[in-house]
């Protein structure tokens, strides 16, 4: 959700050097936790098969980067440089809500 807020901030904020530096720092800080959290989760859930899960994680992340580049290019052609930020913010918000719902559901059954 923090990454989504940063994406929106790039579009809504007054384009100043300080704002962009702050948004980039927050973006990098929050994105940096994603592989760590994913690896921790995989190790806890699939400790017996963590090596294979790590390889799958790597393949998924590389595929996601390639897909993002491809879709981002199409979105820029379709609606200009702001559209990938809006689309990304929407996807990230939905992902954050899905994670929150899943964590809440898992907590209710624990």
mmCIF file of C-alpha atoms in Angstrom:
data_model
loop_
_atom_site.group_PDB
_atom_site.id
_atom_site.type_symbol
_atom_site.label_atom_id
_atom_site.label_comp_id
_atom_site.label_asym_id
_atom_site.label_seq_id
_atom_site.Cartn_x
_atom_site.Cartn_y
_atom_site.Cartn_z
ATOM 1 C CA UNK A 1 0.000 0.000 0.000
ATOM 2 C CA UNK A 2 2.922 2.344 0.704
ATOM 3 C CA UNK A 3 4.250 1.737 -2.803
ATOM 4 C CA UNK A 4 0.799 2.585 -4.200
ATOM 5 C CA UNK A 5 0.744 5.821 -2.200
ATOM 6 C CA UNK A 6 4.168 6.720 -3.580
ATOM 7 C CA UNK A 7 2.958 6.127 -7.139
ATOM 8 C CA UNK A 8 -0.023 8.392 -6.518
ATOM 9 C CA UNK A 9 2.272 10.976 -4.907
ATOM 10 C CA UNK A 10 4.300 11.194 -8.106
ATOM 11 C CA UNK A 11 1.143 12.166 -9.957
ATOM 12 C CA UNK A 12 -0.541 14.451 -7.443
ATOM 13 C CA UNK A 13 2.338 16.238 -5.792
ATOM 14 C CA UNK A 14 3.948 19.444 -6.945
ATOM 15 C CA UNK A 15 6.967 18.231 -8.960
ATOM 16 C CA UNK A 16 9.820 19.348 -6.729
ATOM 17 C CA UNK A 17 13.207 17.774 -6.183
ATOM 18 C CA UNK A 18 12.562 17.295 -2.456
ATOM 19 C CA UNK A 19 9.196 15.611 -2.983
ATOM 20 C CA UNK A 20 10.561 13.269 -5.621
ATOM 21 C CA UNK A 21 13.559 12.361 -3.450
ATOM 22 C CA UNK A 22 11.256 11.615 -0.522
ATOM 23 C CA UNK A 23 8.899 9.542 -2.652
ATOM 24 C CA UNK A 24 11.796 7.604 -4.192
ATOM 25 C CA UNK A 25 13.233 6.899 -0.726
ATOM 26 C CA UNK A 26 9.860 5.693 0.572
ATOM 27 C CA UNK A 27 9.333 3.638 -2.608
ATOM 28 C CA UNK A 28 12.759 2.000 -2.347
ATOM 29 C CA UNK A 29 12.395 1.375 1.382
ATOM 30 C CA UNK A 30 9.002 -0.290 1.008
ATOM 31 C CA UNK A 31 9.865 -2.275 -2.136
ATOM 32 C CA UNK A 32 13.043 -3.513 -0.449
ATOM 33 C CA UNK A 33 10.971 -5.404 2.102
ATOM 34 C CA UNK A 34 8.986 -7.395 -0.451
ATOM 35 C CA UNK A 35 11.640 -10.043 -1.301
ATOM 36 C CA UNK A 36 12.602 -10.355 2.365
ATOM 37 C CA UNK A 37 8.995 -10.851 3.457
ATOM 38 C CA UNK A 38 8.339 -13.293 0.622
ATOM 39 C CA UNK A 39 11.444 -15.346 1.420
ATOM 40 C CA UNK A 40 10.586 -15.418 5.120
ATOM 41 C CA UNK A 41 7.062 -16.569 4.360
ATOM 42 C CA UNK A 42 8.273 -19.268 1.941
ATOM 43 C CA UNK A 43 10.829 -20.559 4.451
ATOM 44 C CA UNK A 44 8.218 -20.792 7.208
ATOM 45 C CA UNK A 45 5.559 -22.405 5.059
ATOM 46 C CA UNK A 46 7.759 -24.629 2.872
ATOM 47 C CA UNK A 47 10.898 -25.144 4.947
ATOM 48 C CA UNK A 48 11.286 -28.695 3.613
ATOM 49 C CA UNK A 49 11.253 -27.434 0.026
ATOM 50 C CA UNK A 50 12.561 -23.887 0.442
ATOM 51 C CA UNK A 51 15.229 -24.235 -2.266
ATOM 52 C CA UNK A 52 12.719 -25.113 -4.981
ATOM 53 C CA UNK A 53 10.368 -22.423 -3.714
ATOM 54 C CA UNK A 54 13.214 -19.880 -3.907
ATOM 55 C CA UNK A 55 13.850 -20.803 -7.538
ATOM 56 C CA UNK A 56 10.151 -20.417 -8.261
ATOM 57 C CA UNK A 57 10.192 -17.042 -6.485
ATOM 58 C CA UNK A 58 13.071 -15.864 -8.663
ATOM 59 C CA UNK A 59 11.308 -16.967 -11.846
ATOM 60 C CA UNK A 60 8.077 -15.253 -10.797
ATOM 61 C CA UNK A 61 9.856 -12.004 -9.952
ATOM 62 C CA UNK A 62 11.720 -11.935 -13.258
ATOM 63 C CA UNK A 63 8.506 -12.685 -15.147
ATOM 64 C CA UNK A 64 6.731 -9.903 -13.226
ATOM 65 C CA UNK A 65 9.464 -7.420 -14.160
ATOM 66 C CA UNK A 66 9.247 -8.381 -17.836
ATOM 67 C CA UNK A 67 5.445 -8.180 -17.781
ATOM 68 C CA UNK A 68 5.588 -4.794 -16.050
ATOM 69 C CA UNK A 69 7.967 -3.416 -18.649
ATOM 70 C CA UNK A 70 5.800 -4.674 -21.491
ATOM 71 C CA UNK A 71 2.534 -3.418 -19.980
ATOM 72 C CA UNK A 72 4.130 -0.119 -18.957
ATOM 73 C CA UNK A 73 5.218 0.513 -22.525
ATOM 74 C CA UNK A 74 1.736 -0.210 -23.839
ATOM 75 C CA UNK A 75 0.169 2.026 -21.180
ATOM 76 C CA UNK A 76 2.518 4.900 -22.038
ATOM 77 C CA UNK A 77 1.582 4.553 -25.701
ATOM 78 C CA UNK A 78 -2.087 4.371 -24.771
ATOM 79 C CA UNK A 79 -2.387 7.219 -22.295
ATOM 80 C CA UNK A 80 0.923 8.918 -21.638
ATOM 81 C CA UNK A 81 3.459 8.619 -18.839
ATOM 82 C CA UNK A 82 0.899 9.010 -16.026
ATOM 83 C CA UNK A 83 -1.148 5.930 -16.931
ATOM 84 C CA UNK A 84 1.398 3.306 -15.751
ATOM 85 C CA UNK A 85 1.532 5.028 -12.344
ATOM 86 C CA UNK A 86 -2.264 4.997 -12.035
ATOM 87 C CA UNK A 87 -2.527 1.396 -13.178
ATOM 88 C CA UNK A 88 0.303 0.330 -10.872
ATOM 89 C CA UNK A 89 -1.233 2.154 -7.910
ATOM 90 C CA UNK A 90 -4.557 0.407 -8.536
ATOM 91 C CA UNK A 91 -2.917 -3.025 -8.760
ATOM 92 C CA UNK A 92 -0.806 -2.410 -5.659
ATOM 93 C CA UNK A 93 -3.822 -1.241 -3.673
ATOM 94 C CA UNK A 94 -5.786 -4.338 -4.668
ATOM 95 C CA UNK A 95 -2.833 -6.553 -3.752
ATOM 96 C CA UNK A 96 -2.514 -4.842 -0.364
ATOM 97 C CA UNK A 97 -6.211 -5.341 0.340
ATOM 98 C CA UNK A 98 -6.015 -8.987 -0.713
ATOM 99 C CA UNK A 99 -3.055 -9.603 1.589
ATOM 100 C CA UNK A 100 -4.848 -7.882 4.473
ATOM 101 C CA UNK A 101 -7.980 -9.958 3.905
ATOM 102 C CA UNK A 102 -6.002 -13.194 3.707
ATOM 103 C CA UNK A 103 -4.051 -12.376 6.859
ATOM 104 C CA UNK A 104 -7.269 -11.528 8.679
ATOM 105 C CA UNK A 105 -8.906 -14.770 7.525
ATOM 106 C CA UNK A 106 -5.861 -16.796 8.555
ATOM 107 C CA UNK A 107 -5.858 -15.113 11.973
ATOM 108 C CA UNK A 108 -9.537 -15.987 12.498
ATOM 109 C CA UNK A 109 -8.837 -19.698 11.938
ATOM 110 C CA UNK A 110 -5.630 -19.917 13.963
#
